[in-house]
CSV table of C-alpha atoms in Angstrom, one decimal:
chain,number,residue,atom,x,y,z
A,174,MET,CA,-17.4,-11.8,-9.3
A,175,LYS,CA,-14.8,-12.9,-6.7
A,176,LYS,CA,-16.5,-11.9,-3.4
A,177,PHE,CA,-17.2,-8.5,-4.9
A,178,THR,CA,-20.5,-8.0,-3.1
A,179,ALA,CA,-21.7,-5.0,-1.2
A,180,ILE,CA,-19.5,-5.7,1.7
A,181,LEU,CA,-16.3,-5.1,-0.4
A,182,VAL,CA,-17.3,-1.6,-1.3
A,183,MET,CA,-18.3,-0.8,2.3
A,184,THR,CA,-15.0,-2.1,3.7
A,185,ALA,CA,-13.0,-0.2,1.1
A,186,MET,CA,-14.5,3.0,2.6
A,187,LEU,CA,-14.0,1.7,6.2
A,188,CYS,CA,-10.4,1.0,5.3
A,189,SER,CA,-9.9,4.7,4.5
A,190,LEU,CA,-11.3,5.5,8.0
A,191,THR,CA,-8.4,3.7,9.5
A,192,ALA,CA,-5.9,6.1,8.0
A,193,CYS,CA,-5.2,7.7,11.4
A,194,GLY,CA,-5.5,4.5,13.5
A,195,HIS,CA,-2.8,2.0,14.3
A,196,ASP,CA,-4.3,-1.0,12.4
A,197,THR,CA,-4.3,0.5,8.9
A,198,ALA,CA,-4.3,-0.8,5.4
A,199,ASP,CA,-0.6,0.0,5.4
A,200,GLU,CA,-0.2,-3.1,7.6
A,201,VAL,CA,-1.9,-5.6,5.2
A,202,THR,CA,0.5,-8.4,4.6
A,203,ASP,CA,1.6,-10.1,1.4
A,204,GLU,CA,-1.4,-12.4,1.8
A,205,SER,CA,-3.6,-9.3,1.1
A,206,SER,CA,-6.9,-10.0,-0.7
A,207,VAL,CA,-10.4,-8.7,-0.6
A,208,THR,CA,-11.0,-10.8,2.4
A,209,SER,CA,-8.0,-9.6,4.3
A,210,VAL,CA,-8.8,-6.0,3.6
A,211,THR,CA,-12.2,-6.7,5.1
A,212,GLU,CA,-10.7,-8.3,8.2
A,213,VAL,CA,-8.3,-5.3,8.7
A,214,SER,CA,-11.1,-2.7,8.4
A,215,GLU,CA,-13.5,-4.7,10.7
A,216,ASN,CA,-10.8,-5.1,13.4
A,217,SER,CA,-9.7,-1.5,13.3
A,218,THR,CA,-12.8,0.6,12.7
A,219,GLU,CA,-13.8,0.6,16.4
A,220,GLU,CA,-10.3,1.6,17.5
A,221,THR,CA,-10.1,4.3,14.8
A,222,THR,CA,-13.4,5.9,15.7
A,223,GLU,CA,-12.2,6.1,19.3
A,224,GLU,CA,-9.0,7.9,18.2
A,225,ILE,CA,-10.6,10.5,15.8
A,226,THR,CA,-11.4,13.7,17.6
A,227,GLU,CA,-14.4,15.9,17.1
A,228,THR,CA,-13.1,18.9,19.1
A,229,ASP,CA,-11.3,22.1,18.5
A,230,GLU,CA,-9.6,24.3,21.0
A,231,VAL,CA,-11.6,27.6,21.3
A,232,THR,CA,-10.0,30.5,23.2
A,233,GLY,CA,-11.5,34.0,23.5
A,234,GLU,CA,-13.6,36.3,25.7
A,235,ASP,CA,-17.2,35.9,26.9
A,236,THR,CA,-19.7,38.6,26.8
A,237,ASP,CA,-18.4,40.0,30.2
A,238,GLY,CA,-14.9,40.3,28.8
A,239,GLU,CA,-13.5,37.4,30.7
A,240,GLU,CA,-11.1,35.1,28.9
A,241,ILE,CA,-12.5,31.6,28.3
A,242,SER,CA,-10.7,28.5,27.1
A,243,GLU,CA,-12.8,25.4,26.4
A,244,THR,CA,-13.0,22.5,24.1
A,245,GLU,CA,-16.1,22.5,21.9
A,246,THR,CA,-17.2,21.5,18.5
A,247,ASP,CA,-16.7,24.1,15.8
A,248,PRO,CA,-20.1,24.3,14.1
A,249,GLU,CA,-18.7,26.0,11.0
A,250,ILE,CA,-16.3,23.1,10.4
A,251,GLU,CA,-18.7,20.4,11.3
A,252,ASN,CA,-21.5,21.8,9.1
A,253,GLU,CA,-19.4,22.8,6.1
A,254,PRO,CA,-20.9,21.1,3.0
A,255,SER,CA,-18.5,18.3,1.9
A,256,GLU,CA,-19.3,19.0,-1.7
A,257,LYS,CA,-17.2,22.1,-1.4
A,258,ILE,CA,-14.1,20.0,-0.7
A,259,SER,CA,-11.6,19.9,-3.5
A,260,ALA,CA,-8.0,18.7,-3.2
A,261,ASP,CA,-6.7,20.3,-6.3
A,262,GLY,CA,-3.5,21.6,-4.7
A,263,THR,CA,-0.4,19.6,-3.6
A,264,CYS,CA,-0.3,16.1,-2.2
A,265,ALA,CA,0.5,17.6,1.2
A,266,GLU,CA,-2.6,19.8,1.1
A,267,ALA,CA,-4.8,16.9,0.1
A,268,ILE,CA,-3.5,14.8,3.0
A,269,GLU,CA,-4.1,17.7,5.4
A,270,MET,CA,-7.7,18.1,4.1
A,271,PHE,CA,-8.2,14.3,4.6
A,272,LEU,CA,-6.9,14.5,8.2
A,273,ASP,CA,-9.1,17.6,8.9
A,274,CYS,CA,-12.1,15.6,7.8
A,275,THR,CA,-11.0,12.7,10.0
A,276,ASN,CA,-10.7,15.0,13.0
A,277,ASN,CA,-14.1,16.4,12.4
A,278,HIS,CA,-16.0,13.2,11.7
A,279,ASP,CA,-16.8,14.3,8.1
A,280,VAL,CA,-17.3,10.9,6.5
A,281,GLU,CA,-18.8,12.5,3.4
A,282,GLY,CA,-15.7,14.7,3.1
A,283,MET,CA,-13.4,11.7,3.5
A,284,MET,CA,-15.3,9.8,0.8
A,285,LYS,CA,-15.0,12.9,-1.4
A,286,LEU,CA,-11.2,12.8,-0.9
A,287,THR,CA,-11.0,9.1,-1.3
A,288,PHE,CA,-13.2,8.0,-4.2
A,289,PRO,CA,-13.7,9.3,-7.7
A,290,ASP,CA,-16.7,11.6,-7.6
A,291,LYS,CA,-18.9,9.6,-10.0
A,292,TYR,CA,-18.6,6.5,-7.9
A,293,ILE,CA,-19.7,7.9,-4.5
A,294,ASP,CA,-23.4,7.6,-5.1
A,295,ALA,CA,-22.9,4.0,-6.3
A,296,ILE,CA,-20.8,3.2,-3.2
A,297,ASN,CA,-23.4,4.7,-0.9
A,298,PHE,CA,-26.2,2.8,-2.6
A,299,VAL,CA,-24.4,-0.5,-2.3
A,300,MET,CA,-23.6,0.2,1.3
A,301,GLU,CA,-27.4,0.6,1.9
A,302,LEU,CA,-28.0,-2.8,0.1
A,303,SER,CA,-25.5,-4.4,2.5
A,304,GLY,CA,-27.4,-3.1,5.5
A,305,ALA,CA,-25.1,-0.2,6.4
A,306,SER,CA,-25.7,3.6,6.0
A,307,MET,CA,-23.7,6.8,6.2
A,308,GLU,CA,-25.9,7.9,9.2
A,309,GLU,CA,-25.0,4.8,11.2
A,310,ILE,CA,-21.3,5.3,10.5
A,311,MET,CA,-21.6,9.0,11.5
A,312,ASN,CA,-23.3,7.9,14.7
A,313,ASP,CA,-20.6,5.4,15.5
A,314,MET,CA,-18.0,8.1,15.1
A,315,ALA,CA,-19.9,10.6,17.3
A,316,GLU,CA,-18.4,9.4,20.6
A,317,PRO,CA,-15.9,11.8,22.2
A,318,SER,CA,-12.3,10.9,21.4
A,319,SER,CA,-8.9,11.7,23.0
A,320,GLU,CA,-6.7,12.4,20.0
A,321,THR,CA,-6.3,14.7,17.1
A,322,VAL,CA,-3.9,14.2,14.3
A,323,ARG,CA,-2.0,16.5,11.9
A,324,LEU,CA,0.6,16.1,9.1
A,325,SER,CA,4.0,16.8,10.6
A,326,GLU,CA,6.2,16.3,7.5
A,327,ILE,CA,6.4,14.4,4.3
A,328,ILE,CA,9.4,12.0,4.4
A,329,SER,CA,9.4,10.8,0.9
A,330,GLU,CA,7.4,10.4,-2.3
A,331,GLU,CA,7.5,7.4,-4.6
A,332,THR,CA,6.0,7.3,-8.1
A,333,LEU,CA,3.6,4.5,-8.7
A,334,ASP,CA,4.7,2.3,-11.7
A,335,ASP,CA,2.6,1.2,-14.6
A,336,ASP,CA,1.6,-2.0,-12.9
A,337,ASP,CA,0.3,-0.1,-9.9
A,338,ILE,CA,-1.6,2.3,-12.1
A,339,GLU,CA,-3.1,-0.7,-14.0
A,340,MET,CA,-4.2,-2.1,-10.7
A,341,PHE,CA,-6.1,1.1,-10.0
A,342,HIS,CA,-7.9,0.8,-13.3
A,343,GLU,CA,-8.9,-2.8,-12.6
A,344,TYR,CA,-10.1,-2.0,-9.1
A,345,TYR,CA,-12.2,0.9,-10.2
A,346,GLY,CA,-13.3,-1.0,-13.3
A,347,GLU,CA,-15.2,-3.2,-10.9
A,348,ILE,CA,-16.9,-0.2,-9.3
A,349,GLN,CA,-17.6,1.2,-12.8
A,350,LEU,CA,-19.4,-2.1,-13.5
A,351,ILE,CA,-21.6,-1.7,-10.5
A,352,SER,CA,-22.3,1.9,-11.4
A,353,ASN,CA,-23.3,0.8,-14.9
A,354,TYR,CA,-25.6,-1.9,-13.4
A,355,ILE,CA,-27.3,0.7,-11.1
A,356,ASP,CA,-27.8,3.1,-14.0
A,357,GLU,CA,-29.2,0.4,-16.3
A,358,THR,CA,-31.5,-1.2,-13.7
A,359,GLY,CA,-32.5,1.9,-11.7
A,360,LYS,CA,-32.0,2.1,-8.0
A,361,GLU,CA,-35.7,1.7,-7.3
A,362,ASN,CA,-35.7,-1.6,-9.2
A,363,ILE,CA,-32.7,-3.3,-7.6
A,364,ASP,CA,-33.4,-6.3,-5.5
A,365,PRO,CA,-30.5,-7.1,-3.0
A,366,GLU,CA,-30.7,-10.9,-3.7
A,367,LYS,CA,-30.7,-10.4,-7.4
A,368,PHE,CA,-27.8,-7.9,-7.1
A,369,ASP,CA,-25.7,-10.5,-5.2
A,370,GLU,CA,-26.6,-13.1,-7.9
A,371,TRP,CA,-25.5,-10.8,-10.6
A,372,ALA,CA,-22.3,-9.9,-8.8
A,373,ASP,CA,-21.4,-13.6,-8.4
A,374,THR,CA,-21.7,-14.2,-12.1
A,375,VAL,CA,-19.9,-11.2,-13.6
A,376,ASP,CA,-16.8,-12.0,-15.6
A,377,THR,CA,-13.9,-10.0,-14.1
A,378,GLU,CA,-11.7,-10.7,-17.1
A,379,SER,CA,-13.7,-8.2,-19.2
A,380,LEU,CA,-14.3,-5.2,-17.0
A,381,PRO,CA,-15.2,-1.8,-18.3
A,382,GLU,CA,-12.7,1.0,-18.1
A,383,PRO,CA,-13.3,3.6,-15.3
A,384,TYR,CA,-14.3,7.0,-16.5
A,385,PHE,CA,-10.9,8.5,-15.6
A,386,ASN,CA,-7.3,7.9,-16.1
A,387,VAL,CA,-4.7,8.0,-13.3
A,388,ASN,CA,-1.9,10.1,-14.9
A,389,ASP,CA,-0.1,10.8,-11.6
A,390,GLY,CA,0.0,8.3,-8.7
A,391,ARG,CA,2.3,8.3,-5.7
A,392,ILE,CA,3.1,6.6,-2.4
A,393,VAL,CA,3.6,9.4,0.0
A,394,ASN,CA,5.4,8.5,3.3
A,395,CYS,CA,4.4,10.9,6.0
A,396,MET,CA,5.1,11.6,9.7
A,397,LEU,CA,1.9,12.2,11.6
A,398,GLU,CA,1.7,13.9,14.9
A,399,TYR,CA,-1.0,12.8,17.4
A,400,GLU,CA,-2.1,14.9,20.4
A,401,ASP,CA,-4.4,13.8,23.2
A,402,GLU,CA,-6.7,15.9,25.3
A,403,ASP,CA,-3.9,16.4,27.9
A,404,GLY,CA,-1.6,17.9,25.2
A,405,ASP,CA,0.7,14.9,25.1
A,406,LYS,CA,2.1,14.2,21.6
A,407,TYR,CA,3.7,11.4,19.7
A,408,THR,CA,4.6,10.7,16.1
A,409,GLU,CA,4.1,7.8,13.8
A,410,GLU,CA,5.0,7.1,10.2
A,411,GLN,CA,2.2,6.5,7.8
A,412,ALA,CA,2.1,5.9,4.0
A,413,PHE,CA,-0.7,7.3,1.8
A,414,ILE,CA,-1.5,6.3,-1.7
A,415,MET,CA,-2.3,9.4,-3.7
A,416,PHE,CA,-3.7,9.6,-7.3
A,417,TYR,CA,-4.8,12.6,-9.3
A,418,ILE,CA,-8.0,12.8,-11.4
A,419,ASP,CA,-8.3,15.7,-13.8
A,420,GLY,CA,-11.1,18.0,-12.6
A,421,GLU,CA,-11.4,16.4,-9.2
A,422,GLY,CA,-7.9,16.7,-7.7
A,423,TRP,CA,-6.0,14.3,-5.4
A,424,LYS,CA,-7.6,11.3,-3.9
A,425,THR,CA,-6.3,9.4,-0.8
A,426,ASP,CA,-7.0,5.8,-1.3
A,427,MET,CA,-5.9,3.8,1.8
A,428,SER,CA,-7.7,0.7,0.6
A,429,MET,CA,-5.2,0.1,-2.2
A,430,MET,CA,-2.1,0.1,0.0
A,431,GLY,CA,-2.0,-3.6,0.7
A,432,TYR,CA,-2.4,-4.4,-3.0
A,433,VAL,CA,0.4,-2.1,-4.0
A,434,LYS,CA,2.7,-3.5,-1.4
A,435,LYS,CA,2.0,-7.0,-2.5
A,436,SER,CA,2.6,-6.0,-6.1
A,437,LYS,CA,6.0,-4.5,-5.4
A,438,GLN,CA,7.1,-7.4,-3.2
A,439,THR,CA,6.0,-9.9,-5.8
A,440,SER,CA,7.8,-8.0,-8.5
A,441,ILE,CA,11.1,-7.9,-6.6
A,442,ASN,CA,10.8,-11.6,-5.7
A,443,THR,CA,10.4,-12.2,-9.4
A,444,THR,CA,13.6,-10.3,-10.1
A,445,ALA,CA,15.4,-12.5,-7.5
A,446,SER,CA,14.1,-15.5,-9.4
A,447,THR,CA,15.4,-14.0,-12.6
A,448,PHE,CA,18.8,-13.6,-10.9
A,449,MET,CA,18.7,-17.3,-10.0
A,450,LYS,CA,17.8,-18.5,-13.5
A,451,ALA,CA,20.3,-16.2,-15.2
A,452,SER,CA,23.1,-17.2,-12.8
A,453,ASN,CA,22.5,-20.9,-13.4
A,454,ALA,CA,22.4,-20.4,-17.1
A,455,GLY,CA,25.6,-18.6,-17.0
A,456,ILE,CA,27.2,-21.2,-14.7
A,457,THR,CA,26.2,-23.9,-17.3
A,458,GLU,CA,27.8,-21.8,-20.0
A,459,LEU,CA,31.0,-21.3,-18.0
A,460,ASP,CA,31.2,-25.0,-17.1
A,461,GLU,CA,31.1,-25.9,-20.8
A,462,MET,CA,34.0,-23.5,-21.3
A,463,GLY,CA,36.0,-25.3,-18.6
A,464,VAL,CA,35.9,-22.5,-16.1
A,465,GLU,CA,36.7,-23.6,-12.6
A,466,PHE,CA,34.3,-22.6,-9.8
A,467,PRO,CA,35.0,-21.9,-6.1
A,468,GLU,CA,33.3,-24.4,-3.8
A,469,LYS,CA,31.2,-21.8,-2.1
A,470,CYS,CA,31.1,-18.1,-2.9
A,471,ILE,CA,29.1,-14.9,-2.6
A,472,ILE,CA,28.9,-12.5,-5.5
A,473,CYS,CA,27.4,-9.0,-4.8
A,474,SER,CA,26.7,-5.8,-6.7
A,475,ASP,CA,29.1,-4.2,-4.2
A,476,SER,CA,32.3,-6.1,-5.1
A,477,SER,CA,33.8,-5.3,-1.7
A,478,LYS,CA,31.3,-7.7,-0.2
A,479,ASN,CA,32.2,-10.6,-2.4
A,480,TYR,CA,33.4,-13.8,-0.6
A,481,ASN,CA,35.8,-16.3,-2.0
A,482,VAL,CA,35.7,-14.9,-5.5
A,483,SER,CA,38.8,-14.4,-7.7
A,484,GLU,CA,38.9,-11.4,-10.1
A,485,GLU,CA,39.2,-13.8,-13.1
A,486,PHE,CA,36.1,-15.8,-12.1
A,487,LEU,CA,34.1,-12.7,-11.3
A,488,SER,CA,34.9,-11.2,-14.7
A,489,ASP,CA,33.8,-14.4,-16.5
A,490,PHE,CA,30.7,-14.8,-14.4
A,491,GLU,CA,29.5,-11.2,-14.8
A,492,GLU,CA,30.0,-11.3,-18.5
A,493,SER,CA,27.9,-14.5,-18.7
A,494,LEU,CA,25.3,-13.1,-16.3
A,495,GLU,CA,24.8,-10.1,-18.5
A,496,SER,CA,24.1,-12.2,-21.5
A,497,PHE,CA,21.2,-13.8,-19.8
A,498,PHE,CA,20.0,-10.8,-17.7
A,499,SER,CA,21.0,-7.6,-19.4
A,500,ASP,CA,19.5,-5.3,-16.7
A,501,TYR,CA,21.2,-7.0,-13.7
A,502,LYS,CA,23.3,-3.9,-12.9
A,503,GLU,CA,20.2,-1.9,-12.1
A,504,PHE,CA,19.8,-3.8,-8.9
A,505,ASP,CA,21.7,-4.4,-5.7
A,506,TYR,CA,22.1,-8.2,-5.5
A,507,ILE,CA,23.5,-11.1,-3.6
A,508,ILE,CA,24.2,-14.4,-5.5
A,509,ILE,CA,25.4,-17.5,-3.7
A,510,ILE,CA,27.1,-20.3,-5.6
A,511,ASP,CA,27.5,-23.7,-3.9
A,512,ASP,CA,29.1,-26.7,-5.5
A,513,GLY,CA,28.7,-25.3,-9.1
A,514,CYS,CA,25.1,-24.2,-8.7
A,515,CYS,CA,23.4,-20.9,-7.7
A,516,THR,CA,21.4,-21.8,-4.6
A,517,TYR,CA,20.2,-18.5,-3.3
A,518,THR,CA,19.7,-14.9,-4.5
A,519,ALA,CA,18.5,-11.7,-2.9
A,520,CYS,CA,18.0,-8.3,-4.6
A,521,THR,CA,16.5,-4.8,-4.2
A,522,ASP,CA,15.9,-1.8,-6.4
A,523,PRO,CA,18.1,1.0,-5.1
A,524,GLU,CA,15.2,3.4,-5.8
A,525,ILE,CA,12.8,1.3,-3.6
A,526,PRO,CA,15.2,-0.3,-1.0
A,527,LYS,CA,12.5,-1.2,1.5
A,528,TYR,CA,11.4,-4.1,-0.8
A,529,VAL,CA,13.9,-6.9,-0.8
A,530,GLY,CA,13.3,-9.9,-3.0
A,531,THR,CA,14.7,-13.4,-2.4
A,532,TYR,CA,14.7,-16.7,-4.2
A,533,PRO,CA,13.5,-19.0,-2.9
A,534,ALA,CA,10.9,-16.4,-2.1
A,535,ASN,CA,10.7,-15.1,1.5
A,536,LYS,CA,13.5,-17.4,2.6
A,537,LEU,CA,16.8,-16.8,4.4
A,538,TYR,CA,19.9,-18.6,3.2
A,539,SER,CA,21.1,-21.7,5.0
A,540,ALA,CA,24.4,-23.4,4.1
A,541,ASP,CA,22.8,-26.8,4.5
A,542,GLY,CA,20.4,-26.1,1.8
A,543,ASP,CA,17.3,-26.0,4.0
A,544,HIS,CA,16.6,-22.3,3.7
A,545,VAL,CA,14.7,-20.7,6.6
A,546,THR,CA,11.3,-19.0,6.2
A,547,MET,CA,11.5,-15.3,7.1
A,548,ASP,CA,9.9,-14.4,10.4
A,549,GLY,CA,9.7,-10.7,9.7
A,550,LYS,CA,11.1,-8.0,7.5
A,551,TYR,CA,14.8,-7.9,6.7
A,552,THR,CA,16.8,-5.1,5.1
A,553,PHE,CA,19.2,-6.0,2.2
A,554,ASP,CA,22.2,-5.5,4.5
A,555,GLU,CA,20.7,-7.7,7.2
A,556,ILE,CA,20.2,-10.5,4.6
A,557,TYR,CA,23.8,-10.1,3.4
A,558,ASN,CA,25.1,-10.3,7.0
A,559,LEU,CA,23.1,-13.5,7.6
A,560,CYS,CA,24.4,-15.0,4.3
A,561,ILE,CA,28.1,-14.3,5.1
A,562,ASP,CA,27.7,-15.6,8.6
A,563,GLU,CA,26.1,-18.8,7.3
A,564,ILE,CA,28.5,-19.5,4.5
A,565,GLN,CA,31.6,-19.0,6.7
A,566,LYS,CA,30.4,-21.7,9.2
């Protein structure tokens, strides 16, 4: 089972602890994998535990009637049993509960709000096999911290598509497999070395289904407000993956963010590739019809941004493109034709504009044909501007 040993489950939980830190699962790159998630959580756990606060402001009167104002731990919050936590309201309420648990060092509560209920025991047990424990994590988080965090606003919500939902089922299918192994073997009979041997030989192509279905999943983009002990505040944007389990409520799974981002980026890059293939197929068809091509041109979904394209050629090209890619109008796109061949494409889904695909993948257009590797993130408009500047040289 591809590196799916005890450490993976532990780091998945640690990844959720970084939700309020600066090095979060939201920053996992397109090279995201089990290993990269581990690296992110290991690098950011120490920072996150320093940022999470265990204090509440208490203001009132002492027994002599004098007003007091001091920072102290609220025992009622700290000692509240985590099993009472249920995020069966809105996404916003679930996120607020997660942040409350974070502020109060309630790791059990965070797990309750992160993982499906029936997997928490298995995750805890596998953590113990790996040499970690909930007690150790709680002790690591017990140091005083300088910041508390709250939900300021929800900026946007994006529904997870079927591929993303399938990814959840695969991910939790692996945990279901571990849960089955523990149930069949018995905790008292499990040997760590034998467990690792078993994990390395499991066929991940035939995983069991998890005990639940994700019928509603979303990426919720939030603005979080941080406040330090001096009352200074700042805000940062943070994305949460939320999914709903009947009977359990909303779960906040930060460990999946990198995978979902990678999936969406890969998907839009594939669409850019489809634009390239369909364009060249259409060009071949038009060439056989004797249609004359401009030496270099740019064809865009926004026709006002076309470059060196006649109305007649545009009509012929779009008609041919539709015959090879019937859904092309659903995207914003850039198609560059050079010397009778499509050499570069870029596109984005207007409903998810932050993901921009290119073909060749992750490249910027260069008129000399030696396309440049992207050195960061570019918006669709930025890519267009680079293309028009380059083709007009």
